[in-house]
XYZ file of C-alpha atoms in Angstrom:
324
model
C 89.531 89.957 137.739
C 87.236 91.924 140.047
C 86.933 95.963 140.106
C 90.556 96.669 138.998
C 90.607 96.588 135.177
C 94.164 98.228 134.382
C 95.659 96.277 131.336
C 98.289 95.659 128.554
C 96.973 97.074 124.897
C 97.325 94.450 121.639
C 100.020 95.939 120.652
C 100.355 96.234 116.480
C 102.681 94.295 114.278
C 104.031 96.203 111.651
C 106.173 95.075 108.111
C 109.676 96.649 108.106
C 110.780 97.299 104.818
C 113.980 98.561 105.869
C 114.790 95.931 108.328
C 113.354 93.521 105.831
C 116.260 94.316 103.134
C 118.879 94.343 105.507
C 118.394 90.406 105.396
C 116.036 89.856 102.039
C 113.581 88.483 104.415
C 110.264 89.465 105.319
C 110.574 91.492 109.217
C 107.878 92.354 111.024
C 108.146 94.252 114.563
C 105.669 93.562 117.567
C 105.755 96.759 118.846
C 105.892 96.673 122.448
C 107.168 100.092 122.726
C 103.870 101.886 122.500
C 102.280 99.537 125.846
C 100.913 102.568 128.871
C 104.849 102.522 129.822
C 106.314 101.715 127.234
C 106.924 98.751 127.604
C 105.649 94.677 127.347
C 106.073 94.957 131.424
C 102.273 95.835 131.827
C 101.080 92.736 130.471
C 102.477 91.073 133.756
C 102.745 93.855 136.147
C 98.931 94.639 135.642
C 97.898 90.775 136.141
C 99.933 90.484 139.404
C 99.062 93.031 140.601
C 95.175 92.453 140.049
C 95.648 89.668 142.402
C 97.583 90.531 144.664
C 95.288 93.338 145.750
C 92.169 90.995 145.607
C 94.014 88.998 148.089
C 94.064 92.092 150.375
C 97.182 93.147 150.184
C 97.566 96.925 150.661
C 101.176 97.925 148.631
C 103.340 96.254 146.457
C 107.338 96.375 146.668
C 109.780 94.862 143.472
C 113.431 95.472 142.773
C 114.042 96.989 139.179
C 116.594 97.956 136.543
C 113.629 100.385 135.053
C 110.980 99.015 132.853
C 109.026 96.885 135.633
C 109.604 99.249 138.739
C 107.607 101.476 135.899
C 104.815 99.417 135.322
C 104.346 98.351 138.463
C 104.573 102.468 139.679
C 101.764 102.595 136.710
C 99.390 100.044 137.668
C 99.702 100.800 141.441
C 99.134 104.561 140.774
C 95.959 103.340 138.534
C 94.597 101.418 141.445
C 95.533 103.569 144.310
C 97.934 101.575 145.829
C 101.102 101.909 147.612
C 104.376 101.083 145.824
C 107.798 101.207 146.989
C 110.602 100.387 143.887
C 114.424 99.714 145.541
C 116.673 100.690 142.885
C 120.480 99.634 141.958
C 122.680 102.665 141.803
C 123.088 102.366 137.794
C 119.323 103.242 137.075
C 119.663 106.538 135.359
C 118.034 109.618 136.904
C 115.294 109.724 134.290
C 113.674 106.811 135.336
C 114.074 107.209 138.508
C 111.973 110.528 137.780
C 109.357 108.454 136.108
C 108.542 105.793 138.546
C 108.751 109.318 141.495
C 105.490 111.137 139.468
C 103.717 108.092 139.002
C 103.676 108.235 143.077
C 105.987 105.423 143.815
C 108.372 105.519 147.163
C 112.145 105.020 145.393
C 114.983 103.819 147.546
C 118.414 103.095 145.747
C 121.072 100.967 146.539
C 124.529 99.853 145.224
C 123.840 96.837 143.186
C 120.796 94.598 141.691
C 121.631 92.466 144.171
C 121.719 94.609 147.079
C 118.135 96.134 145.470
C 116.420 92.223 145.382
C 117.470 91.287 148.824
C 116.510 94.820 150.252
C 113.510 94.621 148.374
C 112.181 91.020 149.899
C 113.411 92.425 153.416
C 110.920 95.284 153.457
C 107.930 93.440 152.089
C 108.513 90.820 154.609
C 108.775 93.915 157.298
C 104.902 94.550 156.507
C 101.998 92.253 156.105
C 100.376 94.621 154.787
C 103.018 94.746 151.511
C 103.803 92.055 149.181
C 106.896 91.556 146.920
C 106.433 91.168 142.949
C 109.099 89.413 141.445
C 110.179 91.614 138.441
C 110.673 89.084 136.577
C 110.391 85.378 138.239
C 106.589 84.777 138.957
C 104.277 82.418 136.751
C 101.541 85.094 137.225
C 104.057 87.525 134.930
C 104.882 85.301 132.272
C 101.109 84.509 131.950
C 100.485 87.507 131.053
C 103.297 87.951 128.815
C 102.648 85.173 126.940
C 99.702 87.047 125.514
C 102.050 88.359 123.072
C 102.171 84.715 121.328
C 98.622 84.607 120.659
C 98.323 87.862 118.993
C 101.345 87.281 116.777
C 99.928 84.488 115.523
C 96.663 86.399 114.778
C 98.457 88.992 113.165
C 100.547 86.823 111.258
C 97.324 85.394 109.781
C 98.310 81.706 109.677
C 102.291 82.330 108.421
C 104.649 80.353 111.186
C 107.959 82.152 112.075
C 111.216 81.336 110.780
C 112.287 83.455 114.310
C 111.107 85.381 116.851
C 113.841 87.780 118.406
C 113.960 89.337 121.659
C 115.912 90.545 124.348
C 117.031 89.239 127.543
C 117.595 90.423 131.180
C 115.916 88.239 133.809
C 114.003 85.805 131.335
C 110.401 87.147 132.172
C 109.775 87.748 128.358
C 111.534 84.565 127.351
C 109.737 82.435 129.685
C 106.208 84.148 129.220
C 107.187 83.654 125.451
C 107.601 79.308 125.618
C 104.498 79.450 127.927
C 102.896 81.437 124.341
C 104.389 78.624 122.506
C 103.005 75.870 124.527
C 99.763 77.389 124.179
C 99.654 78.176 120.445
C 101.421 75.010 119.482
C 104.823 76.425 117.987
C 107.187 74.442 120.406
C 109.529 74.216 117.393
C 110.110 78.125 116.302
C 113.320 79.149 117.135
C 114.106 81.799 119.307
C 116.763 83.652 119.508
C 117.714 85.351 122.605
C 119.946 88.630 122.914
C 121.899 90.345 125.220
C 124.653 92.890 125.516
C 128.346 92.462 126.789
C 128.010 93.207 130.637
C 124.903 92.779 131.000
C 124.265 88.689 129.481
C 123.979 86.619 132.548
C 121.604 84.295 130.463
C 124.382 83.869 128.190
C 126.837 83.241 131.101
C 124.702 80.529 132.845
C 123.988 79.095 129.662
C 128.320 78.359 129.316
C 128.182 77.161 132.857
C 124.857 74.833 132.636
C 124.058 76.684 136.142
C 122.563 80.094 136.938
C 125.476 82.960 137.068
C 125.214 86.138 138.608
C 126.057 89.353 136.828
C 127.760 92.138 137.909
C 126.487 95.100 135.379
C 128.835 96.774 132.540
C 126.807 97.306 130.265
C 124.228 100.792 129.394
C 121.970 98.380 128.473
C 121.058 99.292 132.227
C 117.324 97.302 132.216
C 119.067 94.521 131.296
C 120.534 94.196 134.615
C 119.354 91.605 136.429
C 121.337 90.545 139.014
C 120.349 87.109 137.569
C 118.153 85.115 135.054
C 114.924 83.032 136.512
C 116.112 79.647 137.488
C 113.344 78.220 136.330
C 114.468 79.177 132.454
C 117.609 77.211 132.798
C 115.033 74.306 133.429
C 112.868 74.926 130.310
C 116.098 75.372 128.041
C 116.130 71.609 126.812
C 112.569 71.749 126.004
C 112.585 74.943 123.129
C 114.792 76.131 120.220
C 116.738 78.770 122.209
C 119.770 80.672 120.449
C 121.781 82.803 122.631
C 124.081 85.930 121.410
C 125.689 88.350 122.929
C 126.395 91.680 121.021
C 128.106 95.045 121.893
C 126.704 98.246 123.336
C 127.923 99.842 120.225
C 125.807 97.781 118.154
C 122.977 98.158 120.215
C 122.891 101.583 119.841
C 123.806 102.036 116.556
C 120.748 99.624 116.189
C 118.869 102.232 117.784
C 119.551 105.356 115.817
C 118.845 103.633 112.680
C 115.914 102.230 113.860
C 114.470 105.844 114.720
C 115.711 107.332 111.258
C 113.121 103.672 109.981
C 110.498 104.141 112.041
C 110.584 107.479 113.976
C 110.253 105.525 117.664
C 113.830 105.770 120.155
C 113.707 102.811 122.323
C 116.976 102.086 124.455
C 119.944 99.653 123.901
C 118.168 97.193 125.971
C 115.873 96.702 123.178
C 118.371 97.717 120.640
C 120.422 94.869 120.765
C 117.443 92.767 119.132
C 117.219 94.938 116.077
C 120.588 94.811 115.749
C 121.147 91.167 115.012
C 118.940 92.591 111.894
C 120.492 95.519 111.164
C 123.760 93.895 110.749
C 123.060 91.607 108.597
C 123.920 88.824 110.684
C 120.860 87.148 111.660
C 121.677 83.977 108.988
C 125.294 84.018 110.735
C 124.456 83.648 113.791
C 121.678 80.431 112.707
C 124.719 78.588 110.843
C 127.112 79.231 113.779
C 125.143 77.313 116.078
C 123.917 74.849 113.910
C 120.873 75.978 112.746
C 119.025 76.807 109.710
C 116.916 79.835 109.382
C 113.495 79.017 107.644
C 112.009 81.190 105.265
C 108.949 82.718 107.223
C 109.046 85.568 108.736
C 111.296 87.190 111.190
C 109.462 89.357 113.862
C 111.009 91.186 116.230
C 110.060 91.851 119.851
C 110.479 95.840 119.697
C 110.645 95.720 124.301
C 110.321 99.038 124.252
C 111.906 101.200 127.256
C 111.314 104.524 128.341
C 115.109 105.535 129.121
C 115.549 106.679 125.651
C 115.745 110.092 123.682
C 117.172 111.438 120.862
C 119.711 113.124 123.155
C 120.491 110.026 125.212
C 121.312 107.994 122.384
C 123.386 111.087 120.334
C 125.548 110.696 124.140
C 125.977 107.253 123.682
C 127.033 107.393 119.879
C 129.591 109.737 120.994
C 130.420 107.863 124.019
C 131.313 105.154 121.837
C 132.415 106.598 118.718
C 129.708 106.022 116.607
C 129.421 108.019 113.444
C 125.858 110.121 113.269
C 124.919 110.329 109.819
């Protein structure tokens, strides 16, 4: 796409033997977490943003809970652009600090909705500036849906019983059934997670209609002030399984996933791994009617940068969880 060649890696997928006997299933884990930031964000952030500067556009602005304010901060700093991030009030400090040395202009406000209408206001105050959606734009889930095509490489001809991942807007989750339409696997199941205070897709889901959702949870890039509208649409069309788990779990997910595997992602992506880690994944099939197959599980490891061994210690003893 012209001179700017900032990109996503193929990131590896890896056989969890731990994760694995927590269901006596094969697991593997598409690790996401070791992207430029962290994070699957750069496989859309970096395509958008290609274009958008080849269509002469001088700065980009997007509203963020974290992960895509930071790739967009990323890609922007790697193609010497401007980039201002509006910010809801939750965002912890740390990423805030992230998306600041990567040369991005910050501006915080109360809410996620507050941040997305502030957000389209100044971009529409410049022509010079253009708004990227951080998660509602076909361009993004293009380039996320890269992630089907090397799964199925990697899995070497073996079809998923599953494929797990989180949810906050629905970018993933949409640039995952675009993967699917691609790659021909219309008929894997996925199943979609969230955390208590922070599953709007779960809410709109209950309500047939998109919900807004006002943000409880730590899970804090999970906060979308709302999913894609355009996902509620697709929802007939694909094997979708929503379930909606506690911070608690999510975190707990967390810690023993870093005592497995030595990486700390946040609750955000915690909450997948812990539909493993409990041992619940086959529950949570039957209860909606489903059967899981015998193929492999693989889960979307998101990634995240707002985690550290000491942020997720606070948390355990924020909510009582026992540190082994």
């Amino acid at each position: 796409m012209g001179k700017f060649s900032i990109s996503s890696i193929e990131s590896p997928l890896i056989y969890s033997r731990p994760l694995s006997k927590c269901i006596s299933q094969d697991v593997f884990l598409k690790l996401e977490n070791v992207q430029p930031t962290n994070s699957f964000k750069i496989r859309g952030m970096s395509r958008v943003c290609k274009q958008k500067a080849e269509e002469g556009f001088k700065g980009f602005v997007t509203f963020s809970g974290g992960n895509a304010g930071i790739a967009l901060a990323y890609a922007a700093n790697e193609m010497g652009m401007q980039c201002h991030i509006i910010l809801p009030s939750f965002v912890s400090p740390r990423v805030m600090g992230r998306m600041a040395e990567l040369g991005a202009n910050i501006q915080v406000v109360p809410t996620s909705r507050e941040a997305s209408d502030a957000a389209i206001k100044l971009a529409n105050s410049d022509p010079d500036l253009t708004l990227i959606h951080p998660y509602d734009d076909e361009e993004l889930w293009d380039g996320y849906s890269s992630i089907v095509g090397e799964i199925k490489s990697q899995l070497e001809g073996k079809i998923p019983s599953c494929i797990i991942l989180s949810v906050g807007g629905g970018g993933m989750l949409m640039g995952l059934t675009k993967g699917f339409e691609k790659h021909g696997w219309e008929t894997v199941p996925i199943l979609a997670m969230e955390t208590e205070g922070a599953h709007s897709f779960n809410k709109s889901i209950k309500a047939g209609a998109v919900v807004e959702n006002v943000m409880t949870s730590i899970a804090k890039t999970l906060g979308a002030p709302s999913v894609a509208p355009k996902l509620m649409e697709i929802l007939p069309k694909f094997d979708i399984i929503s379930n909606v788990q506690s911070d608690a779990a999510a975190v707990e997910a967390c810690l023993r996933f870093s005592d497995d595997h030595a990486f700390c992602v946040e609750p955000a992506c915690g909450v997948s791994l812990s539909a493993v880690y409990q041992g619940i994944l086959h529950e949570i099939f039957t209860s909606n009617g489903h059967e899981l197959g015998q193929g492999p599980v693989v889960v979307l490891v998101c990634g995240g940068c707002d985690s550290s061994v000491k942020i997720l210690k606070d948390y355990a003893e924020k909510l009582g969880i026992d540190i082994v």
